[in-house]
Coordinates of N, CA and C in Angstrom, one line a residue:
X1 N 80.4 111.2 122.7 CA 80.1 110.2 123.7 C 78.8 109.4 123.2
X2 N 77.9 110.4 122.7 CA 77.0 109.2 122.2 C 77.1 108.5 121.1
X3 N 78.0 109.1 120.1 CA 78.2 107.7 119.0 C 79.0 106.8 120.1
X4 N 79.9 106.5 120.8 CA 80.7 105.7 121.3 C 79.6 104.5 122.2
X5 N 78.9 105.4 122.8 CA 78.0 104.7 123.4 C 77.3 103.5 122.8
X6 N 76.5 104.4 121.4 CA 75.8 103.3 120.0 C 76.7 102.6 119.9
X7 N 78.1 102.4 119.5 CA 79.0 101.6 119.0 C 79.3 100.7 120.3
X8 N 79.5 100.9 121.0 CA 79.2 99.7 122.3 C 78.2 99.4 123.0
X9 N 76.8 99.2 122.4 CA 75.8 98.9 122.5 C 75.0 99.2 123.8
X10 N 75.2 100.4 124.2 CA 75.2 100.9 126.0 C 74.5 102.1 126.3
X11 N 74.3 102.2 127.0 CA 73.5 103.8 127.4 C 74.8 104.8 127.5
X12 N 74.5 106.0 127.1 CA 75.7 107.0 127.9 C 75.6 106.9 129.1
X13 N 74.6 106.8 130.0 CA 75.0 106.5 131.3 C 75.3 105.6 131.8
X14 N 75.2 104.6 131.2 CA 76.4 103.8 131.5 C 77.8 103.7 131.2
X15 N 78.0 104.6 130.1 CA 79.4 104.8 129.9 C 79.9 105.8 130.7
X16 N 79.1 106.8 131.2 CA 79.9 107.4 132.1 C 80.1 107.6 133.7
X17 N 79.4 106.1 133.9 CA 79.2 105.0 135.1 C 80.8 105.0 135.0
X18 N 81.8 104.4 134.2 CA 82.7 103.9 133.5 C 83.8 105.3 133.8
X19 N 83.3 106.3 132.8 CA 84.5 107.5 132.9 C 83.7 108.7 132.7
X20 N 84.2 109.5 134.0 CA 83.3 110.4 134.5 C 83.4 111.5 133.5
X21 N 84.5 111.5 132.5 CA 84.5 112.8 131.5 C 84.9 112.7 130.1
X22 N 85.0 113.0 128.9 CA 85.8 112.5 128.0 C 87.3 112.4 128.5
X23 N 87.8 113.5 129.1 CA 89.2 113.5 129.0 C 89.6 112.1 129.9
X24 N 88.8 111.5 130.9 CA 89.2 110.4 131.6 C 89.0 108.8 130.6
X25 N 88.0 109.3 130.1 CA 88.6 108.4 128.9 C 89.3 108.1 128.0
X26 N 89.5 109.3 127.2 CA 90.8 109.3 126.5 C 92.3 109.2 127.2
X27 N 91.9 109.6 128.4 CA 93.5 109.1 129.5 C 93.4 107.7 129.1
X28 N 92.4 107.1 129.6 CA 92.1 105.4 129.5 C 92.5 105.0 127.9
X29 N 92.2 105.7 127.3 CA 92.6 104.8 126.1 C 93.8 105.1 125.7
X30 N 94.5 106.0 125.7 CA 96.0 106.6 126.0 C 97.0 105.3 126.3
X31 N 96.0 105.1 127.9 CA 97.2 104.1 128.9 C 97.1 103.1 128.0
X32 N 96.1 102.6 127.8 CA 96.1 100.9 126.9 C 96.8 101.0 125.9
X33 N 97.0 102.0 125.0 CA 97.7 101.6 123.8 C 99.0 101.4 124.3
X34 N 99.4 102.3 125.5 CA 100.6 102.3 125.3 C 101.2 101.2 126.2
X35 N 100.3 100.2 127.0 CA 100.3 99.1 127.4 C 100.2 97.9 126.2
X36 N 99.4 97.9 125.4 CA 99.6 97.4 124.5 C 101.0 97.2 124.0
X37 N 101.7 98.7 123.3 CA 102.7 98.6 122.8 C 103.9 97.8 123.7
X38 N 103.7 97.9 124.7 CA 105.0 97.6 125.8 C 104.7 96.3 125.6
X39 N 103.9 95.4 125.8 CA 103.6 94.2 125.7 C 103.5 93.2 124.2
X40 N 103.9 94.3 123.0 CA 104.3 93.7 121.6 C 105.7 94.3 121.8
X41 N 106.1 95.0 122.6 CA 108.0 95.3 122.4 C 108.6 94.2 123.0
X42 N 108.1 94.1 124.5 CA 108.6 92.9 125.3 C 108.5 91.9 124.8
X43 N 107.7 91.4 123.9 CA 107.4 90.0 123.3 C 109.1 90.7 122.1
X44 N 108.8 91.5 121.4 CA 110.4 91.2 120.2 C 111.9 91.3 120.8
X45 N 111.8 92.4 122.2 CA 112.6 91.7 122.7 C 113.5 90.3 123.2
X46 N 112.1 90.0 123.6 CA 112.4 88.3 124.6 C 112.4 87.3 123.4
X47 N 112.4 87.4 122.6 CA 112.2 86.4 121.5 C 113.2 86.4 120.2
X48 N 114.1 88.4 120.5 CA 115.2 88.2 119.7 C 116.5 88.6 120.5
X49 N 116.5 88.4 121.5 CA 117.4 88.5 122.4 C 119.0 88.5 121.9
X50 N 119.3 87.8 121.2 CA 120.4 87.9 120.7 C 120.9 88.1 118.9
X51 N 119.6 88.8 118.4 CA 120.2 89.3 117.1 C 119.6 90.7 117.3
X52 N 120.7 91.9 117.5 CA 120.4 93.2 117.5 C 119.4 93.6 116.2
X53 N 120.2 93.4 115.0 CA 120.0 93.5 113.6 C 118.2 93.6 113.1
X54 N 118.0 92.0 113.9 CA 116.2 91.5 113.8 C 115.6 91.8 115.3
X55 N 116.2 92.6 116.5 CA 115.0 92.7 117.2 C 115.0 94.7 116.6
X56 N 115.9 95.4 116.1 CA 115.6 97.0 115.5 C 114.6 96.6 114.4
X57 N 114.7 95.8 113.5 CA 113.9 95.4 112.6 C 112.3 95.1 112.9
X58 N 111.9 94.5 113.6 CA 111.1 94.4 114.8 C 110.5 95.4 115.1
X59 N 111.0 95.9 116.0 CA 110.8 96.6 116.5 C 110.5 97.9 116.1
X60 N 111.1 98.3 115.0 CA 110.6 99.2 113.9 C 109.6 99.0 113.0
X61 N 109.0 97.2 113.1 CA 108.1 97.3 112.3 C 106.5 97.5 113.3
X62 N 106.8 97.2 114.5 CA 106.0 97.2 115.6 C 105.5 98.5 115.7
X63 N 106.5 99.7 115.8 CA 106.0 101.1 116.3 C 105.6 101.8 115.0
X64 N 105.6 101.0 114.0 CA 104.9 101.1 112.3 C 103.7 101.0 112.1
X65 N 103.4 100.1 112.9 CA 102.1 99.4 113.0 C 101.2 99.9 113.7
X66 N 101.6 100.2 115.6 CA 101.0 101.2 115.8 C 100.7 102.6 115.9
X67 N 101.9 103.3 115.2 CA 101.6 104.4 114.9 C 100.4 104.9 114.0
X68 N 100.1 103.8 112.8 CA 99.4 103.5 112.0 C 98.0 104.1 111.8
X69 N 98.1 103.4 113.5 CA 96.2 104.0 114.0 C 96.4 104.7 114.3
X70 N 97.0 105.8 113.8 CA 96.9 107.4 114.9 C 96.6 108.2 113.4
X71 N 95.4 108.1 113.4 CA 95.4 108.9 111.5 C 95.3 110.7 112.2
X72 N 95.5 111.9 111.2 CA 95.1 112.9 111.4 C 93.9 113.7 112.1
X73 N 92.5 113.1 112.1 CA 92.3 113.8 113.0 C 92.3 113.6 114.5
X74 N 92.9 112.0 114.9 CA 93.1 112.2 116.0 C 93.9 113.5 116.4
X75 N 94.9 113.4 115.7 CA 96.2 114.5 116.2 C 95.4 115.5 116.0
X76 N 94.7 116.4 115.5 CA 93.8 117.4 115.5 C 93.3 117.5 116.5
X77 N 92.3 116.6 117.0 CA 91.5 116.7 118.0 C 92.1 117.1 119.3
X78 N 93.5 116.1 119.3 CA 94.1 116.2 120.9 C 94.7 117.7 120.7
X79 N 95.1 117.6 119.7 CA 95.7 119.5 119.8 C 94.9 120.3 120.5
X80 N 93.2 120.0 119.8 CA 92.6 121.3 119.9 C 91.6 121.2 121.2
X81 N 91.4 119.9 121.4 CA 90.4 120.0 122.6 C 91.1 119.5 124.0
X82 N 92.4 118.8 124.1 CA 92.9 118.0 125.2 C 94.3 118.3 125.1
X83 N 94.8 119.4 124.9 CA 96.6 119.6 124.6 C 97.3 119.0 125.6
X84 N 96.8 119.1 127.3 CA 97.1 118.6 128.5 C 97.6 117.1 127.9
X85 N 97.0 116.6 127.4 CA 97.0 114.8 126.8 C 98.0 114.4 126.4
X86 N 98.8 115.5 125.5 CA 100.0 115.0 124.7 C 101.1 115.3 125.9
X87 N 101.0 115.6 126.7 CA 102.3 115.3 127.7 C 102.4 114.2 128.3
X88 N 100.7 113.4 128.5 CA 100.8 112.3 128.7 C 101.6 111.2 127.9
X89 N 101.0 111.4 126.6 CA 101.8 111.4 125.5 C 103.3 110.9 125.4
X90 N 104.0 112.4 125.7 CA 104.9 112.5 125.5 C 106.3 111.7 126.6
X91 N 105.6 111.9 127.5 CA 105.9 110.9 128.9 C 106.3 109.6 128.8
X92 N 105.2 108.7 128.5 CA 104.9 107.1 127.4 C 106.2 107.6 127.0
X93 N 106.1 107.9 126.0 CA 107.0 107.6 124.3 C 108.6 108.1 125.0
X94 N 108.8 109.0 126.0 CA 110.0 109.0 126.4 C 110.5 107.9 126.6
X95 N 109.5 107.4 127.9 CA 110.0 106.2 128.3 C 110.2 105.3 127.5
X96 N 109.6 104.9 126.6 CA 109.3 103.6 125.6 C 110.7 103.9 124.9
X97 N 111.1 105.1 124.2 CA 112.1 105.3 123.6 C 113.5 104.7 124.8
X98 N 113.6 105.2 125.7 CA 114.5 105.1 126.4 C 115.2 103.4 127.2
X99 N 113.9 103.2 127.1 CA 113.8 101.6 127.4 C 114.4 100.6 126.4
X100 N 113.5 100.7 125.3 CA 114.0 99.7 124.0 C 114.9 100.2 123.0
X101 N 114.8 101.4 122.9 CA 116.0 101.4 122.0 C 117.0 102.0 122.7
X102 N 117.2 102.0 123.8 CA 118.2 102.1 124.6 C 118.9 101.2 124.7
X103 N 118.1 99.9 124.9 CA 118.6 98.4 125.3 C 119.7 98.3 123.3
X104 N 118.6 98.8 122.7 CA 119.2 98.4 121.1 C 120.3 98.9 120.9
X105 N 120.7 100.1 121.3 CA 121.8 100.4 121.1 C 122.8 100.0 122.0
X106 N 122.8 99.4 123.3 CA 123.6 99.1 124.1 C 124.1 97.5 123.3
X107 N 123.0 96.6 122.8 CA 123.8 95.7 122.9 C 124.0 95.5 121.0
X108 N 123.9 97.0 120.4 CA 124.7 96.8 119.1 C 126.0 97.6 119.4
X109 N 126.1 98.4 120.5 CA 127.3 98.4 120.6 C 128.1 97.9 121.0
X110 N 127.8 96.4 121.6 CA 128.5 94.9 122.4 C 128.6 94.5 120.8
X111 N 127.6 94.1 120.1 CA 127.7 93.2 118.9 C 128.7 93.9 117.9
X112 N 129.4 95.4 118.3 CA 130.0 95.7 116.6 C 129.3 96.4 115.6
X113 N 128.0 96.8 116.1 CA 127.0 96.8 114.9 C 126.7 98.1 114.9
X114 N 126.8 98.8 115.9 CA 126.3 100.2 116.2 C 127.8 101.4 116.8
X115 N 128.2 102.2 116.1 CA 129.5 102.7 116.3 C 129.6 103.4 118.0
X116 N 130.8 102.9 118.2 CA 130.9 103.1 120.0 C 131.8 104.4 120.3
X117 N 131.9 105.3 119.2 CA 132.7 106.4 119.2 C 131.5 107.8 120.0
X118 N 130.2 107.3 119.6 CA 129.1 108.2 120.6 C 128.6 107.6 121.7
X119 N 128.7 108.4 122.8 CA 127.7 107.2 123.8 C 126.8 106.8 123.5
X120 N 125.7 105.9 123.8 CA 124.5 105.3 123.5 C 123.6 106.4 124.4
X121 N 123.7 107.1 125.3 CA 123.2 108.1 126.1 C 122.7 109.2 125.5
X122 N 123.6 109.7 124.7 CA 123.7 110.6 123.7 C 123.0 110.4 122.5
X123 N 122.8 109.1 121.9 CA 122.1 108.8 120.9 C 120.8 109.1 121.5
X124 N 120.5 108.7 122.3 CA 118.9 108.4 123.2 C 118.5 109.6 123.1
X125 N 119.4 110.7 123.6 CA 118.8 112.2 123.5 C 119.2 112.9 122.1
X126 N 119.5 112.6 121.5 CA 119.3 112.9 119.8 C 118.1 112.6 119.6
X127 N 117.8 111.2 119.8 CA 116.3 110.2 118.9 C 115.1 111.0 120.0
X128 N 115.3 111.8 121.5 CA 114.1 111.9 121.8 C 113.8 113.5 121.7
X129 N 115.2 114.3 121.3 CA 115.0 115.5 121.2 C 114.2 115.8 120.0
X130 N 115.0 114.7 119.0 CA 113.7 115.5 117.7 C 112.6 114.8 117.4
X131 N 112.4 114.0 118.4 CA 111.2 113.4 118.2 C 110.0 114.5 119.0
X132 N 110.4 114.7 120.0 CA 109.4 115.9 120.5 C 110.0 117.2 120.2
X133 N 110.5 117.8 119.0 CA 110.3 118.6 118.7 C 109.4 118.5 117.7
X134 N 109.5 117.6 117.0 CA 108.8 117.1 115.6 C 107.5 116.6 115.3
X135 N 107.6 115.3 116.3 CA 106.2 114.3 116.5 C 105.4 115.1 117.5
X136 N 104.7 116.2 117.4 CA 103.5 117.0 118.3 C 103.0 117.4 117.3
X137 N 101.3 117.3 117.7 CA 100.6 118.0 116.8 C 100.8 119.4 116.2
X138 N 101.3 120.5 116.7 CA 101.0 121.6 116.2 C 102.5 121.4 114.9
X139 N 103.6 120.9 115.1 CA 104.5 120.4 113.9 C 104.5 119.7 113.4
X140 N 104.0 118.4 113.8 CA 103.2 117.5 112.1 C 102.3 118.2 111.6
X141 N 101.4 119.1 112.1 CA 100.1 119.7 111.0 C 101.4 121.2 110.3
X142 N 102.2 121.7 110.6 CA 102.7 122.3 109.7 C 103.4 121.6 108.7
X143 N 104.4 120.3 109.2 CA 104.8 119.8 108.4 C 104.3 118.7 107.2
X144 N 103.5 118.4 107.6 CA 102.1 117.6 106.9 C 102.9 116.4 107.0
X145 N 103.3 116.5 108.5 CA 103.5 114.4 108.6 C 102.0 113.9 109.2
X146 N 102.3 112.3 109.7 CA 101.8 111.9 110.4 C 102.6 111.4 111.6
X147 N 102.3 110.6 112.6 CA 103.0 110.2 113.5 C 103.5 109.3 112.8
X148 N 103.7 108.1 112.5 CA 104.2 107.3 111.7 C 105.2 107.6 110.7
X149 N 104.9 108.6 109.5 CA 106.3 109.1 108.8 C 106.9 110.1 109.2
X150 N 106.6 110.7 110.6 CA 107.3 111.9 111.1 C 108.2 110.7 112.4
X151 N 108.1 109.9 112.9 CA 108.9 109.0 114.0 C 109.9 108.5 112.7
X152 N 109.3 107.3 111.6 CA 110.3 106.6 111.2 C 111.3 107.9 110.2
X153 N 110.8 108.4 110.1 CA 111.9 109.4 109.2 C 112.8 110.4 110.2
X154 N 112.5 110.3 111.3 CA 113.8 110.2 112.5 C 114.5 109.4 112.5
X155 N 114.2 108.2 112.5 CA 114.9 106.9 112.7 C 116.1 107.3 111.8
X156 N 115.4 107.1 110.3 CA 116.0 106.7 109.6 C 117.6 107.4 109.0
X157 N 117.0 108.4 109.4 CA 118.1 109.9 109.5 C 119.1 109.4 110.7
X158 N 118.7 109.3 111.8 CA 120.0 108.8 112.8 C 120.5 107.4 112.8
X159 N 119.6 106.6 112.1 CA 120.7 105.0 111.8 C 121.3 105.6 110.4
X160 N 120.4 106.0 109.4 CA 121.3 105.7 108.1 C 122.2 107.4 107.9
X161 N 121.8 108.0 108.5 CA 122.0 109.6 107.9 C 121.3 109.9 106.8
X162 N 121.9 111.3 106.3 CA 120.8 111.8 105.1 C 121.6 111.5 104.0
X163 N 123.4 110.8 103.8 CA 123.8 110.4 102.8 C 123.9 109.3 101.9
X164 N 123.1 109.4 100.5 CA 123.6 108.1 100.2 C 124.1 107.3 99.8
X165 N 124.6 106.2 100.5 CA 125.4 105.3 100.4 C 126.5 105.3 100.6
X166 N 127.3 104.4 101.1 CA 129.2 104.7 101.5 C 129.8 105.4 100.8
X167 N 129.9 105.3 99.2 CA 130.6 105.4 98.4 C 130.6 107.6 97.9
X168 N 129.0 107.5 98.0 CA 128.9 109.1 98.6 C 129.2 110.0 99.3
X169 N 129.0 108.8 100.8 CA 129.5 109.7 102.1 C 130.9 109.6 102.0
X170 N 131.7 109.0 101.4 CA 133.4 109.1 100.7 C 133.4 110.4 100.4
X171 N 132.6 110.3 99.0 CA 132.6 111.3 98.0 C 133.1 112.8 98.4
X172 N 131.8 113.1 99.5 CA 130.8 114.4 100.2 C 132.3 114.3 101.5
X173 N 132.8 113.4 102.0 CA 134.1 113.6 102.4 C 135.3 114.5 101.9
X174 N 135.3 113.6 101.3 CA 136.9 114.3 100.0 C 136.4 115.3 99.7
X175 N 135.1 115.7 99.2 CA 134.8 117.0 98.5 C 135.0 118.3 99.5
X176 N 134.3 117.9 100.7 CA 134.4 119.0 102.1 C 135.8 118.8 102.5
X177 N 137.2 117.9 102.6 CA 138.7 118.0 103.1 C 139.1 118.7 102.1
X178 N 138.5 118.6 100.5 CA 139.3 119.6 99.6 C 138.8 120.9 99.5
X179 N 137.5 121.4 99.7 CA 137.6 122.4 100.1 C 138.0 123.4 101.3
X180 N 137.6 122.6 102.2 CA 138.9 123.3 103.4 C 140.2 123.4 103.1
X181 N 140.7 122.8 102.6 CA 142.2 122.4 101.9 C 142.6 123.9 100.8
X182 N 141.9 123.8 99.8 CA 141.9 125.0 99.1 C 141.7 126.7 99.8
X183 N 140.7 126.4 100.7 CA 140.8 127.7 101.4 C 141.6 128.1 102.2
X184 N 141.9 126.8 102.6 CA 143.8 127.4 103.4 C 144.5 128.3 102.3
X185 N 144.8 126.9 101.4 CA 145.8 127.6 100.1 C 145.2 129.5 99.7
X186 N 144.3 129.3 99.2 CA 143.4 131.1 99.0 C 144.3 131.5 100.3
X187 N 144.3 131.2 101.4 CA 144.4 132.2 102.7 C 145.8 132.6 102.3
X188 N 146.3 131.4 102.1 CA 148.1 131.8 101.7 C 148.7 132.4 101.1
X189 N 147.8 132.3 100.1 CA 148.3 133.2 98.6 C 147.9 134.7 98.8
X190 N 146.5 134.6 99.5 CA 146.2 136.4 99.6 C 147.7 137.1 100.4
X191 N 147.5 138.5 99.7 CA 148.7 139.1 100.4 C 148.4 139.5 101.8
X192 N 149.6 139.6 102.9 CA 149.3 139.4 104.1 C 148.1 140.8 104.2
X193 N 148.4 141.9 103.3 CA 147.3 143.1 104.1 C 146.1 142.9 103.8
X194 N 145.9 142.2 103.0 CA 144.2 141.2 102.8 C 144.3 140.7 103.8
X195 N 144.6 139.5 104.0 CA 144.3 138.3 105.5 C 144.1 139.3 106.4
X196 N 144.6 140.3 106.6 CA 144.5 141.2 107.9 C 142.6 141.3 108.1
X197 N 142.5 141.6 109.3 CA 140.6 141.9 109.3 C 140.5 143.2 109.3
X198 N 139.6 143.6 108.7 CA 139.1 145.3 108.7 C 138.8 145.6 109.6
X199 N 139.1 147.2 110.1 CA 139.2 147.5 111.4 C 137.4 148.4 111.2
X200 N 136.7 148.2 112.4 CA 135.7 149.0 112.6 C 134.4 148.7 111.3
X201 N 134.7 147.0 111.1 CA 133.6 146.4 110.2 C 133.6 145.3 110.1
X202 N 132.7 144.7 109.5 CA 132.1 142.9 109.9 C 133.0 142.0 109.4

């Protein structure tokens, strides 16, 4: 609190005229960002309203940006001194997830662009399951993400998958129908007292 103080040219008691504790401030700065962010989503929404393609684009470059400032030791800090915080946290970013890229998937599944064979409901809780499995501090500091490459490398895994390119995910097709295919055949050919299961073992 007293560097914060120096850096905005103020007494500490006047800063804590303002917010009676750290934790009430860091609530405060919590809310703003994530006021912030809602207020750069709604602007890429309302301005790309009708190209799915460029408001995901957007919109992915937005939550890029601010993830950006969230370097390591913040995430340290909130782990170790304010854990309470990240549910606040986590709360935000539900909603935020639920909101806009909810909306994104609804209307790439109107445009053709986003496959309609999963609900968009289902997508939502994919993208929020492993995002809070993943994006919390105690599993970025094992995994040595940050917020930023631990969100977009969700992303990118549930729009693009982990294969690549069409011509592969062909490939990695045919390769997995022919081996299921061949193990039938093995099943057939073994003599029936093989196929049988052993009695009184795994």
């Amino acid at each position: 609190m007293d560097d914060l103080a120096a850096e905005l040219g103020m007494s500490k008691k006047t800063l804590y005229a303002s917010f009676a504790s750290k934790a009430d401030l860091l609530r405060a700065t919590l809310l703003d960002k994530f006021r912030s962010i809602e207020v750069d989503l709604d602007a890429i929404m309302s301005s790309r309203a009708s190209d799915v393609l460029g408001s995901l684009q957007e919109l992915l470059a937005c939550v890029q940006r601010h993830a950006e400032e969230i370097q390591p030791p913040f995430v340290r800090d909130i782990r170790r001194e304010a854990p309470d915080m990240f549910q606040l946290v986590q709360r935000h970013r539900r909603e935020l997830i639920q909101r806009y890229f909810g909306k994104i998937f609804d209307d790439g599944r109107r445009a053709g662009i986003i496959r309609k064979d999963i609900p968009a409901k289902l997508m939502i809780e994919i993208l929020l399951g492993a995002t809070e499995a993943i994006v919390n501090p105690s599993k970025m500091a094992e995994l040595g993400l940050t917020p930023k490459t631990g969100f977009l490398t969700i992303i990118t895994v549930i729009l693009e998958g982990v294969i690549i390119g069409k011509d592969k995910a062909r490939q990695a097709r045919r390769l997995s129908d022919k081996k299921i295919a061949n193990g039938r055949m093995d099943d057939r050919r073994r003599p029936a007292a093989d196929r049988r299961p052993a009695r009184g073992g795994l």
